[in-house]
mmCIF file of C-alpha atoms in Angstrom:
data_model
loop_
_atom_site.group_PDB
_atom_site.id
_atom_site.type_symbol
_atom_site.label_atom_id
_atom_site.label_comp_id
_atom_site.label_asym_id
_atom_site.label_seq_id
_atom_site.Cartn_x
_atom_site.Cartn_y
_atom_site.Cartn_z
ATOM 1 C CA UNK A 274 -11.873 2.567 -1.177
ATOM 2 C CA UNK A 275 -15.281 4.316 -1.261
ATOM 3 C CA UNK A 276 -17.407 6.332 1.323
ATOM 4 C CA UNK A 277 -18.852 2.986 3.165
ATOM 5 C CA UNK A 278 -15.069 2.497 4.504
ATOM 6 C CA UNK A 279 -15.552 5.637 6.978
ATOM 7 C CA UNK A 280 -19.288 4.830 7.789
ATOM 8 C CA UNK A 281 -18.212 2.831 10.852
ATOM 9 C CA UNK A 282 -22.279 1.624 10.553
ATOM 10 C CA UNK A 283 -22.709 -1.543 8.913
ATOM 11 C CA UNK A 284 -24.244 -5.275 10.319
ATOM 12 C CA UNK A 285 -21.184 -6.547 12.260
ATOM 13 C CA UNK A 286 -20.625 -5.414 15.562
ATOM 14 C CA UNK A 287 -18.551 -2.077 15.814
ATOM 15 C CA UNK A 288 -15.969 -3.228 17.829
ATOM 16 C CA UNK A 289 -15.046 -6.467 15.915
ATOM 17 C CA UNK A 290 -15.258 -4.265 12.861
ATOM 18 C CA UNK A 291 -12.447 -1.648 14.011
ATOM 19 C CA UNK A 292 -10.707 -4.499 15.922
ATOM 20 C CA UNK A 293 -10.343 -6.580 12.542
ATOM 21 C CA UNK A 294 -9.496 -3.882 10.513
ATOM 22 C CA UNK A 295 -10.763 -1.029 8.951
ATOM 23 C CA UNK A 296 -9.297 2.093 6.486
ATOM 24 C CA UNK A 297 -10.464 5.748 7.500
ATOM 25 C CA UNK A 298 -9.935 8.513 5.408
ATOM 26 C CA UNK A 299 -9.832 11.873 7.182
ATOM 27 C CA UNK A 300 -9.374 15.413 6.169
ATOM 28 C CA UNK A 301 -6.771 16.398 8.457
ATOM 29 C CA UNK A 302 -6.652 19.746 10.640
ATOM 30 C CA UNK A 303 -4.720 22.682 10.464
ATOM 31 C CA UNK A 304 -2.064 22.614 13.561
ATOM 32 C CA UNK A 305 -2.690 18.660 14.528
ATOM 33 C CA UNK A 306 0.325 16.570 14.157
ATOM 34 C CA UNK A 307 -0.472 13.344 12.650
ATOM 35 C CA UNK A 308 -0.233 11.502 15.537
ATOM 36 C CA UNK A 309 -2.747 13.769 17.183
ATOM 37 C CA UNK A 310 -4.890 12.249 15.249
ATOM 38 C CA UNK A 311 -4.318 8.993 15.606
ATOM 39 C CA UNK A 312 -4.571 9.359 19.312
ATOM 40 C CA UNK A 313 -7.866 11.232 18.972
ATOM 41 C CA UNK A 314 -9.176 8.229 16.719
ATOM 42 C CA UNK A 315 -8.188 5.755 19.160
ATOM 43 C CA UNK A 316 -9.568 7.672 21.986
ATOM 44 C CA UNK A 317 -12.739 7.760 20.482
ATOM 45 C CA UNK A 318 -13.075 4.049 19.891
ATOM 46 C CA UNK A 319 -12.280 3.863 24.046
ATOM 47 C CA UNK A 320 -15.095 5.736 25.090
ATOM 48 C CA UNK A 321 -17.608 5.454 22.332
ATOM 49 C CA UNK A 322 -17.346 1.575 21.939
ATOM 50 C CA UNK A 323 -15.565 0.528 25.177
ATOM 51 C CA UNK A 324 -12.644 -1.222 23.042
ATOM 52 C CA UNK A 325 -10.028 -1.357 26.207
ATOM 53 C CA UNK A 326 -6.967 -1.780 23.570
ATOM 54 C CA UNK A 327 -6.513 -1.423 19.741
ATOM 55 C CA UNK A 328 -4.172 -0.636 17.607
ATOM 56 C CA UNK A 329 -4.324 2.587 15.442
ATOM 57 C CA UNK A 330 -1.378 4.055 13.115
ATOM 58 C CA UNK A 331 -1.308 6.207 10.085
ATOM 59 C CA UNK A 332 0.582 6.241 6.393
ATOM 60 C CA UNK A 333 2.357 9.416 4.848
ATOM 61 C CA UNK A 334 2.931 11.620 8.227
ATOM 62 C CA UNK A 335 1.497 15.321 7.325
ATOM 63 C CA UNK A 336 3.382 18.342 8.999
ATOM 64 C CA UNK A 337 1.348 20.614 11.214
ATOM 65 C CA UNK A 338 0.722 23.287 9.144
ATOM 66 C CA UNK A 339 -0.741 20.627 6.204
ATOM 67 C CA UNK A 340 -4.199 19.932 6.072
ATOM 68 C CA UNK A 341 -5.834 17.261 3.481
ATOM 69 C CA UNK A 342 -5.833 13.159 3.363
ATOM 70 C CA UNK A 343 -4.359 11.236 5.982
ATOM 71 C CA UNK A 344 -4.867 7.962 5.846
ATOM 72 C CA UNK A 345 -6.128 5.939 9.471
ATOM 73 C CA UNK A 346 -6.035 1.879 9.840
ATOM 74 C CA UNK A 347 -6.966 0.102 12.846
ATOM 75 C CA UNK A 348 -6.428 -3.331 14.334
ATOM 76 C CA UNK A 349 -5.509 -5.907 11.730
ATOM 77 C CA UNK A 350 -5.530 -3.075 8.840
ATOM 78 C CA UNK A 351 -2.484 -1.040 10.607
ATOM 79 C CA UNK A 352 -0.081 -4.138 8.914
ATOM 80 C CA UNK A 353 -1.305 -2.321 5.169
ATOM 81 C CA UNK A 354 0.443 1.318 6.478
ATOM 82 C CA UNK A 355 3.735 0.952 4.677
ATOM 83 C CA UNK A 356 1.562 -0.377 1.184
ATOM 84 C CA UNK A 357 -0.266 3.241 1.614
ATOM 85 C CA UNK A 358 2.851 4.942 2.353
ATOM 86 C CA UNK A 359 5.015 3.866 -1.225
ATOM 87 C CA UNK A 360 1.637 5.354 -3.460
ATOM 88 C CA UNK A 361 2.014 8.557 -4.712
ATOM 89 C CA UNK A 362 0.832 11.716 -3.756
ATOM 90 C CA UNK A 363 -0.771 14.538 -4.677
ATOM 91 C CA UNK A 364 -0.481 18.131 -2.857
ATOM 92 C CA UNK A 365 -1.483 22.012 -3.537
ATOM 93 C CA UNK A 366 1.525 24.162 -2.191
ATOM 94 C CA UNK A 367 1.033 27.453 -1.692
ATOM 95 C CA UNK A 368 5.080 29.122 -2.383
ATOM 96 C CA UNK A 369 5.991 32.667 -1.087
ATOM 97 C CA UNK A 370 8.653 33.977 -2.949
ATOM 98 C CA UNK A 371 11.552 36.692 -1.067
ATOM 99 C CA UNK A 372 12.184 35.085 2.125
ATOM 100 C CA UNK A 373 13.422 31.609 3.461
ATOM 101 C CA UNK A 374 12.417 30.571 6.682
ATOM 102 C CA UNK A 375 14.634 27.804 8.440
ATOM 103 C CA UNK A 376 12.262 25.249 8.629
ATOM 104 C CA UNK A 377 11.337 25.820 4.843
ATOM 105 C CA UNK A 378 7.354 26.557 5.750
ATOM 106 C CA UNK A 379 5.700 28.708 8.800
ATOM 107 C CA UNK A 380 6.908 27.326 11.645
ATOM 108 C CA UNK A 381 9.721 29.322 11.776
ATOM 109 C CA UNK A 382 9.748 33.110 10.749
ATOM 110 C CA UNK A 383 10.477 34.517 7.674
ATOM 111 C CA UNK A 384 13.806 36.183 7.305
ATOM 112 C CA UNK A 385 16.449 37.327 3.990
ATOM 113 C CA UNK A 386 13.772 39.205 2.468
ATOM 114 C CA UNK A 387 14.213 40.182 -0.919
ATOM 115 C CA UNK A 388 13.078 41.582 -3.663
ATOM 116 C CA UNK A 389 11.075 40.404 -6.400
ATOM 117 C CA UNK A 390 10.074 42.968 -8.272
ATOM 118 C CA UNK A 391 11.522 41.457 -11.737
ATOM 119 C CA UNK A 392 9.942 37.663 -11.148
ATOM 120 C CA UNK A 393 7.551 37.098 -13.959
ATOM 121 C CA UNK A 394 5.187 33.841 -13.560
ATOM 122 C CA UNK A 395 7.312 32.826 -16.613
ATOM 123 C CA UNK A 396 10.352 32.668 -14.707
ATOM 124 C CA UNK A 397 8.850 30.560 -12.541
ATOM 125 C CA UNK A 398 7.295 28.440 -14.971
ATOM 126 C CA UNK A 399 10.472 27.796 -16.547
ATOM 127 C CA UNK A 400 12.007 27.217 -13.531
ATOM 128 C CA UNK A 401 9.887 24.659 -12.504
ATOM 129 C CA UNK A 402 11.428 22.751 -15.709
ATOM 130 C CA UNK A 403 14.071 21.476 -13.797
ATOM 131 C CA UNK A 404 12.369 19.481 -10.650
ATOM 132 C CA UNK A 405 10.378 17.044 -12.922
ATOM 133 C CA UNK A 406 11.814 14.031 -13.554
ATOM 134 C CA UNK A 407 13.770 11.736 -11.251
ATOM 135 C CA UNK A 408 16.453 13.650 -8.766
ATOM 136 C CA UNK A 409 18.028 13.975 -5.080
ATOM 137 C CA UNK A 410 16.527 15.874 -2.679
ATOM 138 C CA UNK A 411 16.965 17.138 0.941
ATOM 139 C CA UNK A 412 15.251 16.513 3.620
ATOM 140 C CA UNK A 413 14.655 19.757 5.934
ATOM 141 C CA UNK A 414 16.681 19.894 9.423
ATOM 142 C CA UNK A 415 13.275 20.583 11.217
ATOM 143 C CA UNK A 416 11.657 17.157 9.761
ATOM 144 C CA UNK A 417 11.394 13.891 11.742
ATOM 145 C CA UNK A 418 13.527 12.724 9.223
ATOM 146 C CA UNK A 419 15.618 10.714 11.709
ATOM 147 C CA UNK A 420 19.583 11.126 11.942
ATOM 148 C CA UNK A 421 21.577 8.708 14.511
ATOM 149 C CA UNK A 422 18.297 7.540 16.124
ATOM 150 C CA UNK A 423 17.171 10.865 17.172
ATOM 151 C CA UNK A 424 14.227 13.354 14.732
ATOM 152 C CA UNK A 425 16.503 16.113 13.355
ATOM 153 C CA UNK A 426 14.307 18.184 14.154
ATOM 154 C CA UNK A 427 15.348 18.183 18.053
ATOM 155 C CA UNK A 428 18.744 19.094 17.391
ATOM 156 C CA UNK A 429 16.994 22.145 14.837
ATOM 157 C CA UNK A 430 14.907 23.652 18.036
ATOM 158 C CA UNK A 431 17.839 23.633 19.953
ATOM 159 C CA UNK A 432 19.826 25.881 17.543
ATOM 160 C CA UNK A 433 21.660 22.815 16.586
ATOM 161 C CA UNK A 434 20.616 22.078 12.948
ATOM 162 C CA UNK A 435 23.781 22.758 11.704
ATOM 163 C CA UNK A 436 25.772 20.382 13.396
ATOM 164 C CA UNK A 437 22.704 17.835 11.243
ATOM 165 C CA UNK A 438 24.096 16.384 8.400
ATOM 166 C CA UNK A 439 20.964 15.246 6.245
ATOM 167 C CA UNK A 440 21.116 12.555 3.863
ATOM 168 C CA UNK A 441 19.808 12.417 0.479
ATOM 169 C CA UNK A 442 16.261 11.033 -0.867
ATOM 170 C CA UNK A 443 16.175 9.828 -4.513
ATOM 171 C CA UNK A 444 12.355 10.891 -5.260
ATOM 172 C CA UNK A 445 10.554 11.598 -8.782
ATOM 173 C CA UNK A 446 8.024 14.947 -9.031
ATOM 174 C CA UNK A 447 6.065 13.959 -12.031
ATOM 175 C CA UNK A 448 4.103 16.880 -12.441
ATOM 176 C CA UNK A 449 4.255 20.389 -11.685
ATOM 177 C CA UNK A 450 1.448 22.790 -12.129
ATOM 178 C CA UNK A 451 0.656 26.625 -11.171
ATOM 179 C CA UNK A 452 -2.996 26.746 -10.781
ATOM 180 C CA UNK A 453 -3.101 30.444 -9.108
ATOM 181 C CA UNK A 454 -0.689 33.416 -9.373
ATOM 182 C CA UNK A 455 -0.652 36.391 -7.812
ATOM 183 C CA UNK A 456 1.910 38.869 -9.267
ATOM 184 C CA UNK A 457 1.462 41.492 -6.449
ATOM 185 C CA UNK A 458 2.789 38.953 -3.844
ATOM 186 C CA UNK A 459 5.167 37.388 -5.580
ATOM 187 C CA UNK A 460 3.089 34.280 -4.304
ATOM 188 C CA UNK A 461 1.557 31.259 -6.275
ATOM 189 C CA UNK A 462 -0.414 27.600 -5.642
ATOM 190 C CA UNK A 463 1.047 25.074 -7.347
ATOM 191 C CA UNK A 464 -0.191 21.334 -7.897
ATOM 192 C CA UNK A 465 2.414 19.211 -7.223
ATOM 193 C CA UNK A 466 2.294 15.309 -7.919
ATOM 194 C CA UNK A 467 5.056 13.448 -6.483
ATOM 195 C CA UNK A 468 6.864 9.863 -5.103
ATOM 196 C CA UNK A 469 7.286 9.088 -1.675
ATOM 197 C CA UNK A 470 9.674 10.709 0.444
ATOM 198 C CA UNK A 471 8.857 14.050 -1.300
ATOM 199 C CA UNK A 472 9.356 17.035 1.240
ATOM 200 C CA UNK A 473 7.222 19.892 -0.224
ATOM 201 C CA UNK A 474 8.916 22.231 2.201
ATOM 202 C CA UNK A 475 12.215 21.216 0.163
ATOM 203 C CA UNK A 476 10.423 21.689 -3.063
ATOM 204 C CA UNK A 477 9.710 25.531 -2.182
ATOM 205 C CA UNK A 478 13.280 25.900 -0.455
ATOM 206 C CA UNK A 479 15.101 24.945 -3.731
ATOM 207 C CA UNK A 480 12.980 26.804 -5.983
ATOM 208 C CA UNK A 481 13.636 29.819 -4.207
ATOM 209 C CA UNK A 482 17.447 29.083 -4.428
ATOM 210 C CA UNK A 483 17.035 28.480 -8.374
ATOM 211 C CA UNK A 484 15.589 31.641 -8.774
ATOM 212 C CA UNK A 485 17.996 33.581 -6.785
ATOM 213 C CA UNK A 486 15.116 34.776 -4.641
ATOM 214 C CA UNK A 487 14.474 32.568 -1.883
ATOM 215 C CA UNK A 488 11.042 31.572 -1.090
ATOM 216 C CA UNK A 489 9.224 29.188 1.703
ATOM 217 C CA UNK A 490 6.177 26.992 1.598
ATOM 218 C CA UNK A 491 3.015 29.637 2.945
ATOM 219 C CA UNK A 492 0.381 26.565 3.376
ATOM 220 C CA UNK A 493 -0.130 22.769 1.841
ATOM 221 C CA UNK A 494 -2.775 20.865 1.278
ATOM 222 C CA UNK A 495 -1.996 16.809 0.493
ATOM 223 C CA UNK A 496 -5.184 16.125 -1.592
ATOM 224 C CA UNK A 497 -4.102 12.413 -3.079
ATOM 225 C CA UNK A 498 -2.205 9.337 -1.831
ATOM 226 C CA UNK A 499 -2.415 6.815 -4.536
ATOM 227 C CA UNK A 500 -6.312 6.444 -5.911
ATOM 228 C CA UNK A 501 -7.379 8.001 -2.626
ATOM 229 C CA UNK A 502 -9.079 11.768 -2.402
ATOM 230 C CA UNK A 503 -9.857 14.438 -0.619
ATOM 231 C CA UNK A 504 -13.771 13.098 -1.997
ATOM 232 C CA UNK A 505 -13.136 9.833 0.468
ATOM 233 C CA UNK A 506 -12.113 12.395 3.233
ATOM 234 C CA UNK A 507 -14.255 12.807 6.847
ATOM 235 C CA UNK A 508 -13.950 15.477 9.449
ATOM 236 C CA UNK A 509 -13.161 13.963 12.957
ATOM 237 C CA UNK A 510 -15.834 15.649 14.458
ATOM 238 C CA UNK A 511 -18.438 13.529 11.971
ATOM 239 C CA UNK A 512 -16.466 10.288 12.453
ATOM 240 C CA UNK A 513 -17.438 11.043 16.296
ATOM 241 C CA UNK A 514 -20.710 11.435 15.858
ATOM 242 C CA UNK A 515 -21.118 8.636 13.958
ATOM 243 C CA UNK A 516 -19.663 6.455 16.464
ATOM 244 C CA UNK A 517 -21.971 8.069 19.028
ATOM 245 C CA UNK A 518 -24.726 7.277 17.282
ATOM 246 C CA UNK A 519 -24.210 2.996 18.604
ATOM 247 C CA UNK A 520 -24.997 4.409 21.858
ATOM 248 C CA UNK A 521 -28.572 6.084 20.282
#
């Protein structure tokens, strides 16, 4: 994919172009759900181009507190969504040691604080080696993973998370690299390359368990899906500007 796929301007009529199908790569804003972005794209297409009805969908959900690469497909290209979902992915995760959260990230408040004075970067490096390769991983209860036909987070938000039995996923993690280490706060940035179905929040929680001090995900940015990376991504504001140019 190249940048021109994100630019709605070419010789084809815009209404036909998006109905026939486009693959758009966005840098998802912080605190937006993936569905928020999809709904915004659909609304922009309808209001700026006068399209009355159009299919819009996304490949690979990002949590509200995550940013980065989100692929949005329109029209007939929505049939290719599962293909993009099957690709491997890469993230930059910020992991805070010494406390946990019920959601494994900052959607819920940190708790269970533990002294981390003795934890060194080398200890974390050694710990990370055990998470490489094929493995079984349990998704967070605060996730959209469906249990008995309902997203697990519904029960979690009602305080019934302990009643939910999460089913494990078979995943593969191919690369784990610490790219920044804060020894004072025992917080680090980790580059993660992994297969589909991998929950980085669960990885953070599991790393904390392995080290015996607890941990949670303090930030997440998806940098790649397959061969598509942030260099191909555009902001939703720029997409809107390009659509409005048709009205000039």
